[in-house]
PDB file of C-alpha atoms in Angstrom:
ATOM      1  CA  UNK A 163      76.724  87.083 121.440  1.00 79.00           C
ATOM      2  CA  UNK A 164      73.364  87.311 122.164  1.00 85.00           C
ATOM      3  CA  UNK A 165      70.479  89.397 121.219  1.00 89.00           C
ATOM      4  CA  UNK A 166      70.526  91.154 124.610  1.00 90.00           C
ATOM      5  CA  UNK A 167      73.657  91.722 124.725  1.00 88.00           C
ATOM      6  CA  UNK A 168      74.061  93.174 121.148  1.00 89.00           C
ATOM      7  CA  UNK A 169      71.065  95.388 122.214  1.00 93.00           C
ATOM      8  CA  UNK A 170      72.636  96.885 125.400  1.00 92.00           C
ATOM      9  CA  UNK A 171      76.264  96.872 122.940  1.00 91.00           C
ATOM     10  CA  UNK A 172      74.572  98.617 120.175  1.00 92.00           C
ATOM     11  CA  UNK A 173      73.165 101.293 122.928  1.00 93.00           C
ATOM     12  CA  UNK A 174      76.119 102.155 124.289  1.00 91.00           C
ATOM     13  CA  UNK A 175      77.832 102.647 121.039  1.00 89.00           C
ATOM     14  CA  UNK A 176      75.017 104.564 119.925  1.00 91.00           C
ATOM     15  CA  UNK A 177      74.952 107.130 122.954  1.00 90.00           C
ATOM     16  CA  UNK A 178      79.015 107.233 123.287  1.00 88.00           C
ATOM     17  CA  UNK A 179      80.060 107.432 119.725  1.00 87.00           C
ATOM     18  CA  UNK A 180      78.296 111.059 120.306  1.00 87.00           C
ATOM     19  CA  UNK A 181      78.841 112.077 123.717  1.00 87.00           C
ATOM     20  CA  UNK A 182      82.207 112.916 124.967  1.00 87.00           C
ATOM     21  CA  UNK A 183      83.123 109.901 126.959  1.00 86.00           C
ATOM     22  CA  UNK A 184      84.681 107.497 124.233  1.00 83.00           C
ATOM     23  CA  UNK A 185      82.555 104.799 122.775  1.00 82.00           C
ATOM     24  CA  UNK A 186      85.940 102.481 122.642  1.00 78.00           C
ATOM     25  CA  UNK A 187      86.181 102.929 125.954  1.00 81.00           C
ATOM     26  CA  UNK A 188      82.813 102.120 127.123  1.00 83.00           C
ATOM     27  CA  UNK A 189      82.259  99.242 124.666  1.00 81.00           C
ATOM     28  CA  UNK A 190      85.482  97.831 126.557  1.00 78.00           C
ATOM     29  CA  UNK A 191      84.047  98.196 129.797  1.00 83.00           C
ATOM     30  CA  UNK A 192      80.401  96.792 128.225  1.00 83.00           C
ATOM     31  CA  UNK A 193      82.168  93.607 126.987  1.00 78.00           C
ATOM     32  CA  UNK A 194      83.935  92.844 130.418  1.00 79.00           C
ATOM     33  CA  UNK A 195      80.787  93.541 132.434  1.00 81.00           C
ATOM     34  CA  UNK A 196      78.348  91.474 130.152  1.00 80.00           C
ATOM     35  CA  UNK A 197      80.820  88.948 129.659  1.00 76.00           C
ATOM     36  CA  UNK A 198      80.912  89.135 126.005  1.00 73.00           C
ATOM     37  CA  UNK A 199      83.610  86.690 124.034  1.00 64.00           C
ATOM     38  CA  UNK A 200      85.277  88.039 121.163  1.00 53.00           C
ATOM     39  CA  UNK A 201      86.331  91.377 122.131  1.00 48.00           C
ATOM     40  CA  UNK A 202      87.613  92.340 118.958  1.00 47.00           C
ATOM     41  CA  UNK A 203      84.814  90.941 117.122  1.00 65.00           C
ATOM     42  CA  UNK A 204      85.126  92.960 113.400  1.00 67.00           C
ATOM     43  CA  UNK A 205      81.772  92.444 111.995  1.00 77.00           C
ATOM     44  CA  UNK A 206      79.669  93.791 114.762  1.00 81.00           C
ATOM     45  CA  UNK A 207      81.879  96.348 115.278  1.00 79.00           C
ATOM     46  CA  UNK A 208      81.573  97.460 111.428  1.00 81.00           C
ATOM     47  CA  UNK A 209      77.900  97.216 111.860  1.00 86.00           C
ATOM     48  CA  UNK A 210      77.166  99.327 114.496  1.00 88.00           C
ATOM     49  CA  UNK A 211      79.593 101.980 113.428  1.00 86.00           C
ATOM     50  CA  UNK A 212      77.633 101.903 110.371  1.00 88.00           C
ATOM     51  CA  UNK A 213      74.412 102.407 112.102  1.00 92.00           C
ATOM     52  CA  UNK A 214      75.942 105.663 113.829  1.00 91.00           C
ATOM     53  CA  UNK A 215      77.206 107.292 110.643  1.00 90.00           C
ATOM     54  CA  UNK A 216      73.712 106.600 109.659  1.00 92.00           C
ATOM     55  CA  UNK A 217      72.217 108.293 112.510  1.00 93.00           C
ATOM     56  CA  UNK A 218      75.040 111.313 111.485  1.00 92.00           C
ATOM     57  CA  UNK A 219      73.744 111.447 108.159  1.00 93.00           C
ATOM     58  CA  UNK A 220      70.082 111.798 109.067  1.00 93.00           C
ATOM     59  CA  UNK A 221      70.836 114.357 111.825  1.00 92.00           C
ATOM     60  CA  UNK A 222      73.021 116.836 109.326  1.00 92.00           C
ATOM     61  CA  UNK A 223      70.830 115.390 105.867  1.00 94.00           C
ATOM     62  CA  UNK A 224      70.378 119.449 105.189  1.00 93.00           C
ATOM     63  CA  UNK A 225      74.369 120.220 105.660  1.00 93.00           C
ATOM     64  CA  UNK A 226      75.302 117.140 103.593  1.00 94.00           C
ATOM     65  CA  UNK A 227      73.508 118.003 101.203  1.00 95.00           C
ATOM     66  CA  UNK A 228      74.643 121.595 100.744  1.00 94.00           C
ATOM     67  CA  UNK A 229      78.213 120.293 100.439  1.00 94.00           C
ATOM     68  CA  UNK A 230      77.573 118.015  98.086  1.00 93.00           C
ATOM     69  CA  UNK A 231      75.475 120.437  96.034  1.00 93.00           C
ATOM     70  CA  UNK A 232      78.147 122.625  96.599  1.00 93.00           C
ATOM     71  CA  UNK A 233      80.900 120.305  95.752  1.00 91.00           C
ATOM     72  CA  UNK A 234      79.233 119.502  92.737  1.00 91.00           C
ATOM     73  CA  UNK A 235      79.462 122.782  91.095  1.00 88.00           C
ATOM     74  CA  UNK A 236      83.184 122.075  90.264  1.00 86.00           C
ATOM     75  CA  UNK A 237      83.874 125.554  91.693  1.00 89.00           C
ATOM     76  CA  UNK A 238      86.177 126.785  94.508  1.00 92.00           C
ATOM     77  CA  UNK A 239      83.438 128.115  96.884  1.00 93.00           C
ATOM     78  CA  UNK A 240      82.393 128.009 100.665  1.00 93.00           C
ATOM     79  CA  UNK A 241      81.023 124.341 100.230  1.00 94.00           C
ATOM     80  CA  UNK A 242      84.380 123.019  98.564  1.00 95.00           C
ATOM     81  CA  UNK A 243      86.834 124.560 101.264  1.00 95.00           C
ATOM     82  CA  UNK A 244      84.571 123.363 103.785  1.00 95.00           C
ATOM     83  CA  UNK A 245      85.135 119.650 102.581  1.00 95.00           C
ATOM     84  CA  UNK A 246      88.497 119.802 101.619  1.00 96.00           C
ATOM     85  CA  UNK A 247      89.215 120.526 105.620  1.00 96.00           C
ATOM     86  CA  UNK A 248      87.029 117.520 106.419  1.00 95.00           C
ATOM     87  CA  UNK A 249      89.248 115.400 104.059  1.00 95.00           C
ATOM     88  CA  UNK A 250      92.452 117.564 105.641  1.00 95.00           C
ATOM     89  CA  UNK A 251      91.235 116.491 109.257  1.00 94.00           C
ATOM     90  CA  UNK A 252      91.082 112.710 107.645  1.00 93.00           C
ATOM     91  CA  UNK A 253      94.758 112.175 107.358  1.00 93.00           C
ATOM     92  CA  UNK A 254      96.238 112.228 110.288  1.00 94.00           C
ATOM     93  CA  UNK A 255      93.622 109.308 111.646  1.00 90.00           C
ATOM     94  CA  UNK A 256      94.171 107.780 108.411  1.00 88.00           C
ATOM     95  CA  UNK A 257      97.888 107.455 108.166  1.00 89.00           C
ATOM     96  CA  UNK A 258      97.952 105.957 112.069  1.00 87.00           C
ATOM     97  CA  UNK A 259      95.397 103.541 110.762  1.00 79.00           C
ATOM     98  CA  UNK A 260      96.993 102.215 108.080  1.00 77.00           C
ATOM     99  CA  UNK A 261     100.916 102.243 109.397  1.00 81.00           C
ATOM    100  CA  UNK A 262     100.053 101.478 113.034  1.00 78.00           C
ATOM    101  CA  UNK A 263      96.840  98.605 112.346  1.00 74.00           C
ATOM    102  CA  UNK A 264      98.125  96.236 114.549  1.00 75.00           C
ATOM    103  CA  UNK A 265      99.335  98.395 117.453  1.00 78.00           C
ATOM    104  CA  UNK A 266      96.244 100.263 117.546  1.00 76.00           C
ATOM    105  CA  UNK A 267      94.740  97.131 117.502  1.00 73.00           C
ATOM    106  CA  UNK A 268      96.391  95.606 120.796  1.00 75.00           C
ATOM    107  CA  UNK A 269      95.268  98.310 122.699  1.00 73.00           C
ATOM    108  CA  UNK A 270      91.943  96.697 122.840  1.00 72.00           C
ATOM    109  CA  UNK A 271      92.559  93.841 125.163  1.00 72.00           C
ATOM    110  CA  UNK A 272      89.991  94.810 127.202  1.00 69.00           C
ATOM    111  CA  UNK A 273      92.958  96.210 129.699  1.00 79.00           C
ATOM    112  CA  UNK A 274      90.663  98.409 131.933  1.00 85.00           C
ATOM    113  CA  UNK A 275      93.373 100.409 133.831  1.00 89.00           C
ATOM    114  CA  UNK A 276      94.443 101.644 130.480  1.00 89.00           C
ATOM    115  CA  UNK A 277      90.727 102.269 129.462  1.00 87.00           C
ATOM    116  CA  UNK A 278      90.615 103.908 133.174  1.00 90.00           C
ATOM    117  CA  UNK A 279      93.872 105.810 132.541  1.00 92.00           C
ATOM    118  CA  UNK A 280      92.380 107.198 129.169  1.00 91.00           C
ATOM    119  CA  UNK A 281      89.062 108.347 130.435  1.00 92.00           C
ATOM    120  CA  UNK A 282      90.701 110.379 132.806  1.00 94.00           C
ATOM    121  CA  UNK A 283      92.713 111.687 129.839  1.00 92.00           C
ATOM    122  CA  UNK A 284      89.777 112.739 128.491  1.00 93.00           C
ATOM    123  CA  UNK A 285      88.441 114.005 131.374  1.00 93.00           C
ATOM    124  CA  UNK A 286      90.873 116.626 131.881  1.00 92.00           C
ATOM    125  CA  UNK A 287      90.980 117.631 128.052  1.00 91.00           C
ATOM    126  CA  UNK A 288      87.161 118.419 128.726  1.00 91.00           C
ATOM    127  CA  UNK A 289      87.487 120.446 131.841  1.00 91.00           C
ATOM    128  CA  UNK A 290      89.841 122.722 129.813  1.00 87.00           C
ATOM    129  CA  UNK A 291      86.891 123.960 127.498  1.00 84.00           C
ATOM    130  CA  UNK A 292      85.121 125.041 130.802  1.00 81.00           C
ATOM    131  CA  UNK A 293      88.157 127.884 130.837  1.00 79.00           C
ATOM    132  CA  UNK A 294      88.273 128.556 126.512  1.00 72.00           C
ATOM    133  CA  UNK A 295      86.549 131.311 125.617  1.00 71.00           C
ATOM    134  CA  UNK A 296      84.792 131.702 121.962  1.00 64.00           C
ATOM    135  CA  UNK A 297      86.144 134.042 119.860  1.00 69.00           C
ATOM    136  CA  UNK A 298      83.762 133.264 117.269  1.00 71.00           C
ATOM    137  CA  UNK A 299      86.792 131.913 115.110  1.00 77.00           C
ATOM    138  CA  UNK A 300      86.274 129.991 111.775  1.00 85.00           C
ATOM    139  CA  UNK A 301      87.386 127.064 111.104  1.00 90.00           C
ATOM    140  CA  UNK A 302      91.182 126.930 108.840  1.00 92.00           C
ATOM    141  CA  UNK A 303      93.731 125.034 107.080  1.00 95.00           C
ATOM    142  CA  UNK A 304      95.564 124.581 110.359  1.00 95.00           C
ATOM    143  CA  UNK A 305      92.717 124.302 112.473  1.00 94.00           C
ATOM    144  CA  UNK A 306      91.572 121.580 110.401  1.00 95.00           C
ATOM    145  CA  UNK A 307      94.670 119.372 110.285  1.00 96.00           C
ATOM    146  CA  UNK A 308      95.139 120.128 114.360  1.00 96.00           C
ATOM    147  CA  UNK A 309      91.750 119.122 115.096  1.00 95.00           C
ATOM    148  CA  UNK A 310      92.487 115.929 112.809  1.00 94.00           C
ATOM    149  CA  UNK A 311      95.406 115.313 115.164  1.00 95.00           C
ATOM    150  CA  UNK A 312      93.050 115.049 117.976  1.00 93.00           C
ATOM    151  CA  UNK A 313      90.722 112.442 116.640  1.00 91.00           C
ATOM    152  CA  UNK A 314      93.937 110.126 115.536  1.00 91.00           C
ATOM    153  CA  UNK A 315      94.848 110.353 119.043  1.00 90.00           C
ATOM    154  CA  UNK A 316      90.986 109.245 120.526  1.00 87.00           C
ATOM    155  CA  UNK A 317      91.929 105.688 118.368  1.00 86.00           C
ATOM    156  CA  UNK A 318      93.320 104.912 122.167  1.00 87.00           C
ATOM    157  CA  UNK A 319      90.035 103.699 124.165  1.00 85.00           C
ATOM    158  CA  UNK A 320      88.853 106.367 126.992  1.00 86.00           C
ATOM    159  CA  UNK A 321      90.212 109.015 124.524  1.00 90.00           C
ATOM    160  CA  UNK A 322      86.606 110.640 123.361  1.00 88.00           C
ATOM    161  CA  UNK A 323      86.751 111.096 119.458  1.00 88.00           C
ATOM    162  CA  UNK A 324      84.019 113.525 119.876  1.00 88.00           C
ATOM    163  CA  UNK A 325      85.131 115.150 123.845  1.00 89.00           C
ATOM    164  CA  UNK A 326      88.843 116.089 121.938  1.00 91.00           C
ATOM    165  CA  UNK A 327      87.961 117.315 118.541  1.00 93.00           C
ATOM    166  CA  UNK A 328      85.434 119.641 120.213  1.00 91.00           C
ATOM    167  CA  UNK A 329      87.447 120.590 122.822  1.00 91.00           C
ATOM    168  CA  UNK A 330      90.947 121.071 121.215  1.00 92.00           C
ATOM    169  CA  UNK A 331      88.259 123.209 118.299  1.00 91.00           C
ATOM    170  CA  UNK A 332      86.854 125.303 121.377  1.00 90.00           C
ATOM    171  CA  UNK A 333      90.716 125.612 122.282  1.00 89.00           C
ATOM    172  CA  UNK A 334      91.860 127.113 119.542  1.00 90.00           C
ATOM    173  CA  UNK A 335      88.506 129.999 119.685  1.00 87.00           C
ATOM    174  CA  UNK A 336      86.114 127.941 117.314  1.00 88.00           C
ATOM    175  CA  UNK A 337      82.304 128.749 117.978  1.00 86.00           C
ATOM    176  CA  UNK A 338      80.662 126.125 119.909  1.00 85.00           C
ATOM    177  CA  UNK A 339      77.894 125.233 117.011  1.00 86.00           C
ATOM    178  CA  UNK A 340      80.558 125.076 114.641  1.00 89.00           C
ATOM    179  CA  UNK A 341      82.816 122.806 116.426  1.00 89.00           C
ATOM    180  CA  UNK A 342      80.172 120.174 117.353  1.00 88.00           C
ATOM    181  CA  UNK A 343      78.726 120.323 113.417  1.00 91.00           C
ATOM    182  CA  UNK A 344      82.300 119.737 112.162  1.00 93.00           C
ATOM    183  CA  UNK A 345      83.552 117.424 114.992  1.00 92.00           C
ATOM    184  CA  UNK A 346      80.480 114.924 113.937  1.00 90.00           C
ATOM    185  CA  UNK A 347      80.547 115.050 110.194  1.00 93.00           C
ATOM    186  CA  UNK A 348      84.396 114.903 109.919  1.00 91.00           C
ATOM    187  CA  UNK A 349      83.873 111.431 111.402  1.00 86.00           C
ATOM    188  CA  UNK A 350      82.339 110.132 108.354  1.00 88.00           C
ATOM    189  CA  UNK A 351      85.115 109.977 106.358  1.00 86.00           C
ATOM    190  CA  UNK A 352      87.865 107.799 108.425  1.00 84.00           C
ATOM    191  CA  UNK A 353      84.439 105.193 109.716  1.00 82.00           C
ATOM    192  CA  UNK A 354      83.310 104.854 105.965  1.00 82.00           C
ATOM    193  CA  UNK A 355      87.051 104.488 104.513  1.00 79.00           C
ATOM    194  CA  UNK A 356      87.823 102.080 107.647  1.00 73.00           C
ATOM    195  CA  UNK A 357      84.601  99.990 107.321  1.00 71.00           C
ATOM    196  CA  UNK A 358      85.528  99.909 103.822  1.00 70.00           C
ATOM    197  CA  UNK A 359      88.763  98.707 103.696  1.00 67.00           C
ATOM    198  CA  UNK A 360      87.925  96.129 106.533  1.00 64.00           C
ATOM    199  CA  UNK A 361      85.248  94.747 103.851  1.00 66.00           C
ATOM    200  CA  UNK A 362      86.999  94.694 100.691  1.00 64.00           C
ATOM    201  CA  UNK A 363      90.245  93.403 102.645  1.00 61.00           C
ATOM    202  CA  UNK A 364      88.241  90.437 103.674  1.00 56.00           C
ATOM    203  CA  UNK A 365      88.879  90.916 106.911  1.00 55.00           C
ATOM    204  CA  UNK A 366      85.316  90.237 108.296  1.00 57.00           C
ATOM    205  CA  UNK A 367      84.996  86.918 106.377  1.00 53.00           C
ATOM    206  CA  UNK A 368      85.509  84.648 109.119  1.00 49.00           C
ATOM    207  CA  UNK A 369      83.382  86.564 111.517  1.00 47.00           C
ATOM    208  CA  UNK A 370      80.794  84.217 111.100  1.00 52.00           C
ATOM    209  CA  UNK A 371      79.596  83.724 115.612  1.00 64.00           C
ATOM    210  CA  UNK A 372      77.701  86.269 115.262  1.00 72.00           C
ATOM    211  CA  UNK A 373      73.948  85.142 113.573  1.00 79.00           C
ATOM    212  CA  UNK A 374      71.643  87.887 111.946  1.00 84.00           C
ATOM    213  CA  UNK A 375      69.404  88.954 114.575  1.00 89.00           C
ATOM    214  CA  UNK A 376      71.920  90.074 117.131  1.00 87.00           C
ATOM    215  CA  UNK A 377      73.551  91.806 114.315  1.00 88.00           C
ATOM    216  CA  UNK A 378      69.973  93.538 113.561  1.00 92.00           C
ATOM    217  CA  UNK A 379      69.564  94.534 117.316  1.00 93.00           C
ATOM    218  CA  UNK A 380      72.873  95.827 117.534  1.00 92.00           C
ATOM    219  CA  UNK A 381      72.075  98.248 114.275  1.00 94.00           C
ATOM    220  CA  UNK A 382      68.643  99.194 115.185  1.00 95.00           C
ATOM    221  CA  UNK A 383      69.555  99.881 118.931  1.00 95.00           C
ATOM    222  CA  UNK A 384      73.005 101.773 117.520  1.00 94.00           C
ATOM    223  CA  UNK A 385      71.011 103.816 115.007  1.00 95.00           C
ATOM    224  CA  UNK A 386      67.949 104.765 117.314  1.00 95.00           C
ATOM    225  CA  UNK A 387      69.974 105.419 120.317  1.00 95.00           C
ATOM    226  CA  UNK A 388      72.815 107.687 117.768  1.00 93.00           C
ATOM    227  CA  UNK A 389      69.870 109.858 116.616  1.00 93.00           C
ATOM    228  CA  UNK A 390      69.106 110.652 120.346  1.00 93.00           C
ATOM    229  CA  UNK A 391      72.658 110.989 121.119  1.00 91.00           C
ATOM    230  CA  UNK A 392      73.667 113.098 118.578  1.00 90.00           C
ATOM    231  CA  UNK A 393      70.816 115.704 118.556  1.00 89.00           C
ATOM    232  CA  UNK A 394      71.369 116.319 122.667  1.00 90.00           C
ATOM    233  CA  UNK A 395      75.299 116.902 121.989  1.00 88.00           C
ATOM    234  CA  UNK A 396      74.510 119.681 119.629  1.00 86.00           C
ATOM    235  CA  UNK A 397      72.221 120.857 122.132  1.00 86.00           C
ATOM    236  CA  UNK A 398      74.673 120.527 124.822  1.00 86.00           C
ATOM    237  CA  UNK A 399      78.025 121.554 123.292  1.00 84.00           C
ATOM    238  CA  UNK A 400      75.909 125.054 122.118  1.00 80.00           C
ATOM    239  CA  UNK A 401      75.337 125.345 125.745  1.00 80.00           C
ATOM    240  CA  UNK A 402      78.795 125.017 126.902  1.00 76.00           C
ATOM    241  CA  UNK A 403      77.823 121.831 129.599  1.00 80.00           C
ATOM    242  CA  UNK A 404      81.137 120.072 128.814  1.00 85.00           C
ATOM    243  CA  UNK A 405      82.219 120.500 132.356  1.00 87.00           C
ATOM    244  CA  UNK A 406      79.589 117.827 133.485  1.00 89.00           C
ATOM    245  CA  UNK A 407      80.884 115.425 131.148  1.00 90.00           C
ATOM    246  CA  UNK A 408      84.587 115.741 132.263  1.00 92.00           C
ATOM    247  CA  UNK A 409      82.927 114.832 136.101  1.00 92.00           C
ATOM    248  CA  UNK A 410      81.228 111.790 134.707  1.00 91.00           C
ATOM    249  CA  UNK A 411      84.404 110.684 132.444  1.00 92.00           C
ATOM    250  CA  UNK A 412      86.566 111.279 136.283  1.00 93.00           C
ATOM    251  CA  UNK A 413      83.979 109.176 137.938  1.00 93.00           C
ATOM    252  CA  UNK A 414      84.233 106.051 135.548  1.00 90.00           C
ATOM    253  CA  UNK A 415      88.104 106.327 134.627  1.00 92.00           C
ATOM    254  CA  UNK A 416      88.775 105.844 138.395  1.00 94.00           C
ATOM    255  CA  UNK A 417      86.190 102.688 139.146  1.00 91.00           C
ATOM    256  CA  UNK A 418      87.800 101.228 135.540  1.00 88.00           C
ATOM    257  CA  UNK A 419      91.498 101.738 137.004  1.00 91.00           C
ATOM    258  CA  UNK A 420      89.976  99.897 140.575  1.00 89.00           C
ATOM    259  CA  UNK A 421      87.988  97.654 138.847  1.00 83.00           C
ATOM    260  CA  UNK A 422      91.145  96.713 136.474  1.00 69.00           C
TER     261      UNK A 422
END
């Protein structure tokens, strides 16, 4: 890989991770149309996911902090619930990760009728929002653990991780700034358990085609390009400009599928 090519990689994992129109997806169709060997390479993959939780934890620094200052306390209060549904939304993305590894795995085969197919999955899942109406909602038990649902099924690339926990939260009557905060730091938990079991499992040890500087290009142009990203979606999800996103996701699931 070179350093171009990690640089327009690390940008389109940066901008997709946030926007609903899968990252998986698009990094599929990035590696076919730059040619890139090593589709499932692990190490650059870890890296650049790292570089967009970074970019999450800079964006909601103030929120984190309040839950942790709130977890802290070692009391039962708003800040405590409020993470114990971000670990509840965890598990269902966590048990498909660890039972189904290799299956979720050979999806990525850089197949790009599937990726197609999935985009226009996602697609339709987004057009539904432009029909939910807010009822101003908070977020529950159940809420949490259906949401979570959503974002083990976005492990399939063209399914948005972001476009179906947001959507399936404005489904269910969630407020718009609400869904988008917890849709982006409920993230945090399955990338930083993943990366780390991918690390301590040694699985990255042999990953060694990749040299340093496309590694740093691909983390730098993640991380600056996720800061962007994310900011706009907040921006854009409070706004209720899904819609536009479900068009785009249409567009590009149907030139995948003809393309494929």
């Amino acid at each position: 890989m070179t350093a171009l090519q990690a640089f327009l990689l690390g940008i389109i994992q940066g901008v997709t991770e946030f926007l609903p129109v899968s990252s998986s997806g698009h990094l599929e169709i990035g590696h076919e149309l730059l040619g890139v060997e090593g589709h499932n390479n692990l190490l650059f993959a870890v890296v650049v996911h790292g570089a967009t939780v970074l970019s999450t934890l800079v964006v909601f620094r103030k929120d984190i902090l309040s839950l942790l200052k709130g977890l802290f306390a070692f009391q039962w209060n708003e800040e405590t619930r409020y993470v114990s549904y971000l670990l509840l939304s965890a598990i269902p993305v966590g048990v498909l990760g660890v039972l189904f590894k290799d299956q979720v795995e050979a999806l990525f085969t850089g197949n790009l009728v599937f990726v197609g197919a999935m985009l226009l999955v996602t697609a339709l899942l987004l057009s539904f929002t432009y029909f939910a109406k807010s009822r101003e909602k908070k977020i529950g038990w159940l809420d949490a653990l259906i949401i979570g649902v959503a974002q083990a099924m976005a492990v399939m690339p063209g399914i948005s991780r972001s476009g179906s926990t947001i959507a399936t939260g404005l489904l269910l009557g969630k407020k718009r700034e609400d869904m988008a905060r917890f849709s982006f730091l409920m993230v945090l938990i399955p990338i930083l358990g993943a990366n780390f079991l991918d690390i301590v499992g040694g699985e990255i040890s042999a990953e060694s085609s990749i040299g340093v500087l496309p590694l740093a290009v691909g983390f730098v142009a993640a991380f600056v390009s996720g800061l962007l990203a994310c900011s706009w979606m907040i921006k854009i999800v409070k706004k209720g400009k899904l819609i536009y996103f479900a068009a785009y996701c249409l567009l590009i699931g149907l030139i995948a599928i003809f393309a494929g």
